[in-house]
PDB file of C-alpha atoms in Angstrom:
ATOM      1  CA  UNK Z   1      23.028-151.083  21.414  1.00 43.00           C
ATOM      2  CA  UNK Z   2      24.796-147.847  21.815  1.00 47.00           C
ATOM      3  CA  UNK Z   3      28.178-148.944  20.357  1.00 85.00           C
ATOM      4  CA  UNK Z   4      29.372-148.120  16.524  1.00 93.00           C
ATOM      5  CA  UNK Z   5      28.301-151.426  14.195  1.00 97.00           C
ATOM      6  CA  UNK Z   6      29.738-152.861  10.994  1.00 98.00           C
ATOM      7  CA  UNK Z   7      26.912-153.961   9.690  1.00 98.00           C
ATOM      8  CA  UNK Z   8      27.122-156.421   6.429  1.00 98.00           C
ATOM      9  CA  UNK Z   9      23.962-156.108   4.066  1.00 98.00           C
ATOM     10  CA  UNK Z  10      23.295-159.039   0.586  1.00 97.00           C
ATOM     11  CA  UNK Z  11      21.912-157.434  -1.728  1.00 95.00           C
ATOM     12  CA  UNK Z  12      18.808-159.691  -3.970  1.00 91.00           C
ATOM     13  CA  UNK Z  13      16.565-161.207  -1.554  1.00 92.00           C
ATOM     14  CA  UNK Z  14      17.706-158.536   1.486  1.00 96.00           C
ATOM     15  CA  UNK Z  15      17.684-154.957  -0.082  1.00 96.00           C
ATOM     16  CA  UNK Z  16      16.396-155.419  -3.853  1.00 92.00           C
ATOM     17  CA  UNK Z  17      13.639-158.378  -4.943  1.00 86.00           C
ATOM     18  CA  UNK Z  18      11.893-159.162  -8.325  1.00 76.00           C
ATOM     19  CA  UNK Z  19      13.784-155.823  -9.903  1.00 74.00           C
ATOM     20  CA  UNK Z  20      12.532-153.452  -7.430  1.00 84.00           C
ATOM     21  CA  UNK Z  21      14.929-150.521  -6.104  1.00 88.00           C
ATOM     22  CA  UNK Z  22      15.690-150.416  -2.685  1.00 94.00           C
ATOM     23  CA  UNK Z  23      12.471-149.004  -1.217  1.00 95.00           C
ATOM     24  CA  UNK Z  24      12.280-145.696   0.035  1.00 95.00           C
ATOM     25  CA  UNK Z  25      11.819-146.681   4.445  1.00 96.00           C
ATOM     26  CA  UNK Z  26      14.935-148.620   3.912  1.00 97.00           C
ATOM     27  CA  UNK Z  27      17.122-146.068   1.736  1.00 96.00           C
ATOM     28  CA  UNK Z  28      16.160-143.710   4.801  1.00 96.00           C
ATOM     29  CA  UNK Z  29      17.146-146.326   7.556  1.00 97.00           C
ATOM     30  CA  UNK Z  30      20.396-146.814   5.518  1.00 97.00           C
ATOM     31  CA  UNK Z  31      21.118-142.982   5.543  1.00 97.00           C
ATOM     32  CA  UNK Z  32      20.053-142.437   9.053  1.00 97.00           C
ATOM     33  CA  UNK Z  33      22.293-145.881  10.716  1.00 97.00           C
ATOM     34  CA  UNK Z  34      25.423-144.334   8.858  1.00 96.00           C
ATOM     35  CA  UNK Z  35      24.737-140.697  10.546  1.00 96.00           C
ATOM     36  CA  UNK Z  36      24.518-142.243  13.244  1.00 96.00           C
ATOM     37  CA  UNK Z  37      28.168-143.000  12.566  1.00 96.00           C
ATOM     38  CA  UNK Z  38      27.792-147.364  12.126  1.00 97.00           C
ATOM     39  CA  UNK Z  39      29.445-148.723   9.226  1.00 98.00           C
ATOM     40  CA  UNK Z  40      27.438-149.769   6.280  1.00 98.00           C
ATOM     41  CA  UNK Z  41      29.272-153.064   3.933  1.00 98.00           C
ATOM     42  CA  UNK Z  42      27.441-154.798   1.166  1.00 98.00           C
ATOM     43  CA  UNK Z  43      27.921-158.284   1.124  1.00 98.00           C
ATOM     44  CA  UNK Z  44      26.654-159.929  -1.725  1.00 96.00           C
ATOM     45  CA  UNK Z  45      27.076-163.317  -4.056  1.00 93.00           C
ATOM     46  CA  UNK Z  46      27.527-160.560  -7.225  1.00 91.00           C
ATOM     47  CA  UNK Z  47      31.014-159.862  -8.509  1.00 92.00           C
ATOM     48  CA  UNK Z  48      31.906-156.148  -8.403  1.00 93.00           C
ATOM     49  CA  UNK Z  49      31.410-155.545 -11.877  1.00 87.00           C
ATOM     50  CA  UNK Z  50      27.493-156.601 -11.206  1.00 86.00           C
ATOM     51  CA  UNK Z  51      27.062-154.647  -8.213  1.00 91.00           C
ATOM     52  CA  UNK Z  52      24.940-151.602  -8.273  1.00 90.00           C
ATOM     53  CA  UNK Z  53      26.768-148.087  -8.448  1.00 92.00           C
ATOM     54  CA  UNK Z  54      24.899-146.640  -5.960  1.00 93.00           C
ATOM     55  CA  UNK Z  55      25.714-149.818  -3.980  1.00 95.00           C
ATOM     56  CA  UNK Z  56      29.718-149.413  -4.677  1.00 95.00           C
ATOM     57  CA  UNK Z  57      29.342-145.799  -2.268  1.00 94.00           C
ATOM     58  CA  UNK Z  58      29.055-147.775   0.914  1.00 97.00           C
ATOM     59  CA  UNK Z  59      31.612-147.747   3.512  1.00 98.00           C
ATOM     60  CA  UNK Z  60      32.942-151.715   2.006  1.00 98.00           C
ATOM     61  CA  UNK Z  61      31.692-153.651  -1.036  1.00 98.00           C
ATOM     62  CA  UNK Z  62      32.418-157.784  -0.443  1.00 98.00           C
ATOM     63  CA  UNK Z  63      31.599-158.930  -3.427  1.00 97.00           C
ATOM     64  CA  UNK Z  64      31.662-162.692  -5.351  1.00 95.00           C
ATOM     65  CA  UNK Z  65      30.493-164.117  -2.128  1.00 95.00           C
ATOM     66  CA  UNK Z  66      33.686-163.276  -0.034  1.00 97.00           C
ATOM     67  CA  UNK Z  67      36.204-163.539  -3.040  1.00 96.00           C
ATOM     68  CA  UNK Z  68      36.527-159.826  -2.840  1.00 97.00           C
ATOM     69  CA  UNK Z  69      36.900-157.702   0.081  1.00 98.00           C
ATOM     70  CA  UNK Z  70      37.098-153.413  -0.538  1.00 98.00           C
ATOM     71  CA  UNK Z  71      36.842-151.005   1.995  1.00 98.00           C
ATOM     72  CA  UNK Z  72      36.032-146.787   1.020  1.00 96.00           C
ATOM     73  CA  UNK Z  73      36.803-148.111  -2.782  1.00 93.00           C
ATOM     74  CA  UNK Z  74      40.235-149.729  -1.882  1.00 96.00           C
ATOM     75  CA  UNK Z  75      40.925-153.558  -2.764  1.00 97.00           C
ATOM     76  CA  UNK Z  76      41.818-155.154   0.598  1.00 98.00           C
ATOM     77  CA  UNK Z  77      41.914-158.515  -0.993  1.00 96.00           C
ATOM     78  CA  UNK Z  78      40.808-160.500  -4.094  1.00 96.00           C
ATOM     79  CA  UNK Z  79      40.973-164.392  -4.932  1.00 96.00           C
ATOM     80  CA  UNK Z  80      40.502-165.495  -8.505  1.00 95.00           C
ATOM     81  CA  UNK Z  81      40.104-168.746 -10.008  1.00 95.00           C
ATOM     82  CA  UNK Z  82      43.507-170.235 -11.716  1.00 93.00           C
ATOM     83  CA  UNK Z  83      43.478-170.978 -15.356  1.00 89.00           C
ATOM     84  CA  UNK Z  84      43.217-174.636 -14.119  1.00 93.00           C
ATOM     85  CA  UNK Z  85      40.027-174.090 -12.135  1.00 94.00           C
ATOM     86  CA  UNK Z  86      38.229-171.886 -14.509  1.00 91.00           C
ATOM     87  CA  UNK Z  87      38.664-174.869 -17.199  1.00 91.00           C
ATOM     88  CA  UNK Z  88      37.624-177.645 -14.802  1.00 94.00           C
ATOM     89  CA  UNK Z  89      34.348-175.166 -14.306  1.00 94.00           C
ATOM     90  CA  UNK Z  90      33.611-174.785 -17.618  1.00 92.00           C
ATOM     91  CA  UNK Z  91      33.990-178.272 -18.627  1.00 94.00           C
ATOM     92  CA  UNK Z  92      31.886-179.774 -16.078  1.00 94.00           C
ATOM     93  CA  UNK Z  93      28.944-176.850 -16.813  1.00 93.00           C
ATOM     94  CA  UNK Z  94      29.329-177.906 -20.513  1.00 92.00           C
ATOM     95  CA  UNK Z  95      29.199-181.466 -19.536  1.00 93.00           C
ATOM     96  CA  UNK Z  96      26.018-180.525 -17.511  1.00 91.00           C
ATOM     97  CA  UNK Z  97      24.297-179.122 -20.258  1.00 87.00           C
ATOM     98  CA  UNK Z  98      24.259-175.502 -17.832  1.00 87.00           C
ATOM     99  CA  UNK Z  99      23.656-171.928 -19.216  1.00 84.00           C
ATOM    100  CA  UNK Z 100      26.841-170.623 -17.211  1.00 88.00           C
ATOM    101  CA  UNK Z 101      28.316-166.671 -16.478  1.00 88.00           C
ATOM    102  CA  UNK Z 102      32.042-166.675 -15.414  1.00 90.00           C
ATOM    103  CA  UNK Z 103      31.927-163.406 -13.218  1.00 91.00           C
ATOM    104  CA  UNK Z 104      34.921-161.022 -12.977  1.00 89.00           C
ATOM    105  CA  UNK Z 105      36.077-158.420 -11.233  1.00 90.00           C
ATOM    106  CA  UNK Z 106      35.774-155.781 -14.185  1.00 86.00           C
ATOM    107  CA  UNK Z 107      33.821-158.067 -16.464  1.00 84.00           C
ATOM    108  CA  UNK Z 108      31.208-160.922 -17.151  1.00 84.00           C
ATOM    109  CA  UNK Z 109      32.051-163.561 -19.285  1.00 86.00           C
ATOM    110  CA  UNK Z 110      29.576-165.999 -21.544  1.00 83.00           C
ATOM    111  CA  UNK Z 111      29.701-167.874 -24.379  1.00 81.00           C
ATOM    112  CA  UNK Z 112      28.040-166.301 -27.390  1.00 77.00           C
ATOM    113  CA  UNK Z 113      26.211-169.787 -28.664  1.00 79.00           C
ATOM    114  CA  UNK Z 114      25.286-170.307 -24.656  1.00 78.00           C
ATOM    115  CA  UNK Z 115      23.859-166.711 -24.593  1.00 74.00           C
ATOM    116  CA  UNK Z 116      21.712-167.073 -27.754  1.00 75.00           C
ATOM    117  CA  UNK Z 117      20.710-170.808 -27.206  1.00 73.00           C
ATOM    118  CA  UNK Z 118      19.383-169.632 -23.748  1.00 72.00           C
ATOM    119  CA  UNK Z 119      17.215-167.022 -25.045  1.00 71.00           C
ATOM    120  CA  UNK Z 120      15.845-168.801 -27.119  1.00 71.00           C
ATOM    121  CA  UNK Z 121      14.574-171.419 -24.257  1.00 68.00           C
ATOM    122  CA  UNK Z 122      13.599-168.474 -22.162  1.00 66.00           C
ATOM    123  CA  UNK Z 123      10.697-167.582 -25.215  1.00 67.00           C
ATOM    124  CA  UNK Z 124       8.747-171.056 -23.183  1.00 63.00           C
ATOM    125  CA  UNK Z 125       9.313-169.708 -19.819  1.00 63.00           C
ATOM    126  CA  UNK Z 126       6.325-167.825 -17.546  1.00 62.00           C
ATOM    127  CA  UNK Z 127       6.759-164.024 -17.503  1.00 61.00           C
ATOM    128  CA  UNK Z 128       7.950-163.787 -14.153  1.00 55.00           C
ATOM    129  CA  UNK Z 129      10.787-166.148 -14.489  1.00 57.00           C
ATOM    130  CA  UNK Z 130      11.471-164.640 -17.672  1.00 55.00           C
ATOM    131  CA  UNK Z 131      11.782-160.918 -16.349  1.00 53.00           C
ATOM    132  CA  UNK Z 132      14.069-162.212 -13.432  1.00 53.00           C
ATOM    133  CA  UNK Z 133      16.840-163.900 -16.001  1.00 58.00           C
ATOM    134  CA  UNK Z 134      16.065-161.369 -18.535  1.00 57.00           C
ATOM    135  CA  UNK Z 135      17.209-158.787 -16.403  1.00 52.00           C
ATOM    136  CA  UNK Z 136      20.088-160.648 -15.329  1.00 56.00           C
ATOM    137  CA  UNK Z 137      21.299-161.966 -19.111  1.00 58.00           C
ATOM    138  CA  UNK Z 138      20.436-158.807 -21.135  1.00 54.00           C
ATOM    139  CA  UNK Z 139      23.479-156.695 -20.299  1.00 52.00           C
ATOM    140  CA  UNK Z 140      26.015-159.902 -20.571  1.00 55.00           C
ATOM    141  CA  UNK Z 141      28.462-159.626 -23.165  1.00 53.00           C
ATOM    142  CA  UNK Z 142      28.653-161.832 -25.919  1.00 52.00           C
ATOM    143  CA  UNK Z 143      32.241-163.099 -24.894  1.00 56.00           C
ATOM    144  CA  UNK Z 144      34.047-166.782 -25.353  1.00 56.00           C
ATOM    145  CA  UNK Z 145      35.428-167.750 -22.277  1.00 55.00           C
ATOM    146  CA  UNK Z 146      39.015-167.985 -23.766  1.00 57.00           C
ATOM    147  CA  UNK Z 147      39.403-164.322 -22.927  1.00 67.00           C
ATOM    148  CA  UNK Z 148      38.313-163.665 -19.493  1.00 76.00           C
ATOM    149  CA  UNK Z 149      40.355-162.290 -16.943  1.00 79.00           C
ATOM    150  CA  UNK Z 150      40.227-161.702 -13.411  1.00 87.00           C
ATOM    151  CA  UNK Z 151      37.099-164.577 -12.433  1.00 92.00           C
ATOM    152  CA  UNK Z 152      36.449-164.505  -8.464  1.00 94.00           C
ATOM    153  CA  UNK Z 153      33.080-167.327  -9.615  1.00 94.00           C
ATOM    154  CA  UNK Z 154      30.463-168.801 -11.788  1.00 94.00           C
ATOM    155  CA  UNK Z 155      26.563-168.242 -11.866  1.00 90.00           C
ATOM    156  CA  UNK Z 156      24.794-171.452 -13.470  1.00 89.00           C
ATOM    157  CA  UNK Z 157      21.330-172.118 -14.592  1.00 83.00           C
ATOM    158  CA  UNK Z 158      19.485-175.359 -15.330  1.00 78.00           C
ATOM    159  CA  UNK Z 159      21.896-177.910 -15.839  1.00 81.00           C
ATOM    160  CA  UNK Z 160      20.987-181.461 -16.312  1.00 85.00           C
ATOM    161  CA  UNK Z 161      22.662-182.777 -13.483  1.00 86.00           C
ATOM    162  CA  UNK Z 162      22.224-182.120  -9.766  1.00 83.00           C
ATOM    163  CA  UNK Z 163      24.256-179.906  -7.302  1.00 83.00           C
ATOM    164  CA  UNK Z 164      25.490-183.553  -5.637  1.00 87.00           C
ATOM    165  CA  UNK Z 165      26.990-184.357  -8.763  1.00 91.00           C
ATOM    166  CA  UNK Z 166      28.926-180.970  -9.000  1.00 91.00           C
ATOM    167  CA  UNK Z 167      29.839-180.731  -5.352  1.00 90.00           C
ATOM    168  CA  UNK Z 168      31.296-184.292  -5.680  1.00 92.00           C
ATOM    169  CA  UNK Z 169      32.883-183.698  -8.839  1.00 93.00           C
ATOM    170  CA  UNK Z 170      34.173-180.048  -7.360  1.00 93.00           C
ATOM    171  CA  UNK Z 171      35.000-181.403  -4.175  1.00 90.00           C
ATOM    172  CA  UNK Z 172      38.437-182.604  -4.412  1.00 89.00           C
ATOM    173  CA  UNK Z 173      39.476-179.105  -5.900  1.00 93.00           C
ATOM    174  CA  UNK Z 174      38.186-177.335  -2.781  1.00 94.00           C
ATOM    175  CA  UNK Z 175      35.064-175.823  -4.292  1.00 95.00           C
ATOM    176  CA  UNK Z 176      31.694-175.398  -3.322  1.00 92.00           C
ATOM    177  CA  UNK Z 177      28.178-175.224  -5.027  1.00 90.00           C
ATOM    178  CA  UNK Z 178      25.729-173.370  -2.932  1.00 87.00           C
ATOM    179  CA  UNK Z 179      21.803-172.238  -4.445  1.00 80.00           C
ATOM    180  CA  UNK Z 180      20.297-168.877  -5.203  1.00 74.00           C
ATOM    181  CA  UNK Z 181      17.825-167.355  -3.399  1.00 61.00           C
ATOM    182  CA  UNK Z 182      15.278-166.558  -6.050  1.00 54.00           C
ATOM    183  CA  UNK Z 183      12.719-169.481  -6.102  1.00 47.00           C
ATOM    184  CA  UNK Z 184      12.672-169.680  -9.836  1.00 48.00           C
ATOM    185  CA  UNK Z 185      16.548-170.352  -9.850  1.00 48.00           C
ATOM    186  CA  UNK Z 186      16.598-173.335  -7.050  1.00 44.00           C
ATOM    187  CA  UNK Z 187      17.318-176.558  -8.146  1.00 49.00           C
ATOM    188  CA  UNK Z 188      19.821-177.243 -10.793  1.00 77.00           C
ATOM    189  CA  UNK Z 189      21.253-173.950 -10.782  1.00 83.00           C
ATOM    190  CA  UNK Z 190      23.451-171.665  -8.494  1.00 88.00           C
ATOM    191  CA  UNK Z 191      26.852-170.545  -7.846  1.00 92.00           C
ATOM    192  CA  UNK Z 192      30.346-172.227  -8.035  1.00 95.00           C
ATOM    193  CA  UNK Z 193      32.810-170.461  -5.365  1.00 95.00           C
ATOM    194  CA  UNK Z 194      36.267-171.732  -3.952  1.00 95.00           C
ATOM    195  CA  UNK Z 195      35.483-173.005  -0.931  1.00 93.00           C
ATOM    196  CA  UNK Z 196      38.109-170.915   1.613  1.00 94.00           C
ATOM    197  CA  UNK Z 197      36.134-167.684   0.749  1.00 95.00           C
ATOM    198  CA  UNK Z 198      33.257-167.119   1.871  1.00 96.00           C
ATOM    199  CA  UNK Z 199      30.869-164.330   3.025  1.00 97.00           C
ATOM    200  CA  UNK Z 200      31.826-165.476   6.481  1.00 98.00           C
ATOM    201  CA  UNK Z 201      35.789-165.392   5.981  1.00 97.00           C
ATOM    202  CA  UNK Z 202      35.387-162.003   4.563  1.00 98.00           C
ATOM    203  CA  UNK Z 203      33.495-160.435   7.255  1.00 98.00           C
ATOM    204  CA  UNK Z 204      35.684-161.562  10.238  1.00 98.00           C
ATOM    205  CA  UNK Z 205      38.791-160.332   7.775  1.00 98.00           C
ATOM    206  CA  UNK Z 206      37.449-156.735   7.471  1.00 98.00           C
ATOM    207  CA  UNK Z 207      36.550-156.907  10.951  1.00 97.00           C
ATOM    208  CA  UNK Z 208      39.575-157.843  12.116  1.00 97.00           C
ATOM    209  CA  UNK Z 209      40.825-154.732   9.893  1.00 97.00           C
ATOM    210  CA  UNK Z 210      39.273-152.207  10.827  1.00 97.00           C
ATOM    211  CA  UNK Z 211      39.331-153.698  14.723  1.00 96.00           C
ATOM    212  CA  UNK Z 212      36.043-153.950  15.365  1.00 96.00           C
ATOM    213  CA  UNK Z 213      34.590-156.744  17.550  1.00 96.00           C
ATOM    214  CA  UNK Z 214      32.901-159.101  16.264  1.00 97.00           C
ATOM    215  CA  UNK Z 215      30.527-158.765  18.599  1.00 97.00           C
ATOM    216  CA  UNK Z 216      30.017-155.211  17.307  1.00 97.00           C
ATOM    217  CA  UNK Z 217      29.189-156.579  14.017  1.00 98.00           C
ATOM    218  CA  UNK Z 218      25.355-157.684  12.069  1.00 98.00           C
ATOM    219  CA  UNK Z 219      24.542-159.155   9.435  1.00 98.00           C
ATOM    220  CA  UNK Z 220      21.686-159.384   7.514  1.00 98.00           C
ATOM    221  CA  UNK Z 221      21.064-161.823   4.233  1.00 97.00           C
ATOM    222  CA  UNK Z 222      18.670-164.603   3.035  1.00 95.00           C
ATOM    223  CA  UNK Z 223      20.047-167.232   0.911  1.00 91.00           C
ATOM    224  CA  UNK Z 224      22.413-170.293   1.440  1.00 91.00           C
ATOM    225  CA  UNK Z 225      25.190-168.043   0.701  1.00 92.00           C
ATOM    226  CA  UNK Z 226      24.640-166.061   3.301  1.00 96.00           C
ATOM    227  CA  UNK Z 227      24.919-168.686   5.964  1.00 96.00           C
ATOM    228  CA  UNK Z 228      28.332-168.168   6.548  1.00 96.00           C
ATOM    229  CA  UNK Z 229      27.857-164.707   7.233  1.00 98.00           C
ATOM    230  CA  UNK Z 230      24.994-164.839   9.531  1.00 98.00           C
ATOM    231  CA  UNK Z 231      27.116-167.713  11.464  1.00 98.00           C
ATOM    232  CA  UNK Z 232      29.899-165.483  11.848  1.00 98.00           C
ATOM    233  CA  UNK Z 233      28.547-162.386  12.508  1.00 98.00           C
ATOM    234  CA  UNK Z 234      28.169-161.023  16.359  1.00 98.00           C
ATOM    235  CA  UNK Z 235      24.025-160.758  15.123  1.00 98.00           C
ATOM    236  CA  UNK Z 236      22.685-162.763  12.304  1.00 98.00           C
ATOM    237  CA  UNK Z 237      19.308-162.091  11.084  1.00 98.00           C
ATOM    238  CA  UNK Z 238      17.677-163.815   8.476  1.00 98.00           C
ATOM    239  CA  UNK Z 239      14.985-162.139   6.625  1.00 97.00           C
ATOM    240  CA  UNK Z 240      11.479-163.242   6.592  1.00 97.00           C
ATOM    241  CA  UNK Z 241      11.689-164.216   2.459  1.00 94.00           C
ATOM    242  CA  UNK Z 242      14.202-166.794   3.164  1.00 93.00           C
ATOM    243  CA  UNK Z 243      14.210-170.490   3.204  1.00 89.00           C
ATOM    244  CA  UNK Z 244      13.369-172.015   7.158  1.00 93.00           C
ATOM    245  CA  UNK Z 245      17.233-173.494   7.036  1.00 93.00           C
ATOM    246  CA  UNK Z 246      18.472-169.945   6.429  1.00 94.00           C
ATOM    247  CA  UNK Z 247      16.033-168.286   9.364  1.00 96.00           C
ATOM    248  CA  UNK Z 248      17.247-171.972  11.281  1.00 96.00           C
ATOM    249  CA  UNK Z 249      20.771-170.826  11.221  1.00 96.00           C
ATOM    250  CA  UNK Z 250      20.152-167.334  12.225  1.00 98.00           C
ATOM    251  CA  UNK Z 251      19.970-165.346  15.573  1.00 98.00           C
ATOM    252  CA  UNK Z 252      16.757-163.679  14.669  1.00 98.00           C
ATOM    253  CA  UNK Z 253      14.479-163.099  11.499  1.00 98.00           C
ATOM    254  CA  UNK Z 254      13.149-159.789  10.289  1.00 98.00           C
ATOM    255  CA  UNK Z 255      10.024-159.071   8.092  1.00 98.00           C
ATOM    256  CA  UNK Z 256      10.580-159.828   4.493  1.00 97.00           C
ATOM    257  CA  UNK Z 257      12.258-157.931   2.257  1.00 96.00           C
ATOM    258  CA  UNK Z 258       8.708-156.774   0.140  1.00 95.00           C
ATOM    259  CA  UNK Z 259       7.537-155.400   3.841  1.00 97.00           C
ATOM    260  CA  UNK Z 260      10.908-153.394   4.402  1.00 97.00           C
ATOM    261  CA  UNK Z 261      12.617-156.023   6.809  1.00 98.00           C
ATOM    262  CA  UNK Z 262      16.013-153.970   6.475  1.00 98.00           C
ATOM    263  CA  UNK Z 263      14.459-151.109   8.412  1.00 98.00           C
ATOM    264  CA  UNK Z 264      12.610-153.608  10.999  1.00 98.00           C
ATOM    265  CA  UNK Z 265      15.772-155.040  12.015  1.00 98.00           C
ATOM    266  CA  UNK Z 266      17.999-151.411  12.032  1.00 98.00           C
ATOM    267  CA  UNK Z 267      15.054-150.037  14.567  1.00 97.00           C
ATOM    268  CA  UNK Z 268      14.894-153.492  16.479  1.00 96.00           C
ATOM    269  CA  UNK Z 269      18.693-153.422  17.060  1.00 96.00           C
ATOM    270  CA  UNK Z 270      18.976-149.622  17.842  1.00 95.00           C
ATOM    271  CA  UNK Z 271      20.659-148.595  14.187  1.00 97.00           C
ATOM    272  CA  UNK Z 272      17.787-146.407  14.255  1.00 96.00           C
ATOM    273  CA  UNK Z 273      15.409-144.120  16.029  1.00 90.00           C
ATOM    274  CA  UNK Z 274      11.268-144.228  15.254  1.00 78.00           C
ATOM    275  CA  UNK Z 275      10.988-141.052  12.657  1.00 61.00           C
TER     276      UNK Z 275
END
């Protein structure tokens, strides 16, 4: 492939896993596909306010699965929830008995008694699942919901009712529930998005922007959120850490993300040259 790519990039599960920075064979194939003058977009289920700063310095950031679409630090476009459907979110998660993170733009929203209540249950989990939320939870602020501003979605975690039960309960307000891709999250947690923005809408709207084929474009992700993408994309490529539905849906798989998959795929596709 000698033409310039867009190439869209998640973030957990594709480029980080289990807390680990991006490793040092993929920061180098990163650096060496943009000198080689492709564009680099991070397309990740994290609002922009959970993103990574060194993340934020790529050519685009699409954040909140699709909800928010930047290019070289400029908003292009941004969809929030409405006062209605924030409340409709919050009361079914209550009614579920969820741990639940409204996720903003500029800020990340939880209820204080939510927050503490769920540490306190984390004290009984196993260390790994601990680290994984820990790391997640610790920087939230203690804020009521009342105040937020700005809320493209809403992370969720153990509720006692099923995703069925939400996506029939959400459906009629044209909203989706989709699953992370950490193992220890599946089940009844995930991520509550409106359903007309995904990461799939967003890339074909930057690529329409900056007029760039869609055939010129890749994608690379592993979770259920990411299936949109990898549909859309002109190459999708599942990594080898996700679920057999996600590889299913894909073009091609890489290696996993623990055995530098990122770089496999840039070299595979010509991104890259062997160093």
């Amino acid at each position: 492939m000698s033409s310039k790519k867009l190439v869209f990039l998640d973030i957990d599960g594709t480029l980080l896993y289990e807390g680990h920075p991006i490793s040092e064979k993929t920061a180098k194939a990163l650096s060496q596909a943009k000198d080689n003058g492709h564009f680099l977009c991070i397309c990740t289920g994290r609002a922009y306010s959970e993103t990574p700063d060194e993340m934020k310095k790529f050519d685009g950031v699409i954040s909140a699965a699709g909800a928010c679409v930047m290019w070289k630090e400029e908003v292009l476009l941004a969809e929030y929830f409405s006062e209605e459907e924030t409340k409709l979110v919050t009361d079914l998660l209550d009614e579920a008995g969820a741990v639940y993170i409204m996720e903003g733009f500029e800020n990340l929203y939880m209820k204080k008694e939510i927050r503490e209540s769920f540490f306190r249950r984390m004290e009984g989990f196993e260390e790994r699942e601990r680290f994984l939320l820990g790391f997640f939870l610790k920087t939230l602020p203690c804020t009521f919901t009342e105040e937020m501003k700005k809320v493209h979605k809403c992370s969720f975690f153990y509720g006692e009712k099923d995703h069925d039960w939400l996506k029939e309960k959400l459906k009629k307000w044209d909203m989706s529930v989709t699953s992370f891709s950490q193992a220890e999250t599946r089940g009844n947690s995930g991520e509550i998005t409106k359903e007309a923005f995904t990461k799939g809408t967003a890339l074909r709207y930057l690529s329409r922007y900056l007029g760039i084929p869609i055939e010129d474009t890749i994608a690379i992700g592993d979770s259920e959120n990411d299936l949109e993408m990898l549909r859309a994309a002109g190459v999708g490529i599942a990594m080898g850490n996700s679920s057999d539905f996600v590889k299913q849906a894909a073009d091609d798989v890489t290696k996993p993300v623990s055995e530098d998959g990122v770089y496999h795929a840039f070299l595979k596709y010509g991104l890259i040259g062997h160093t």
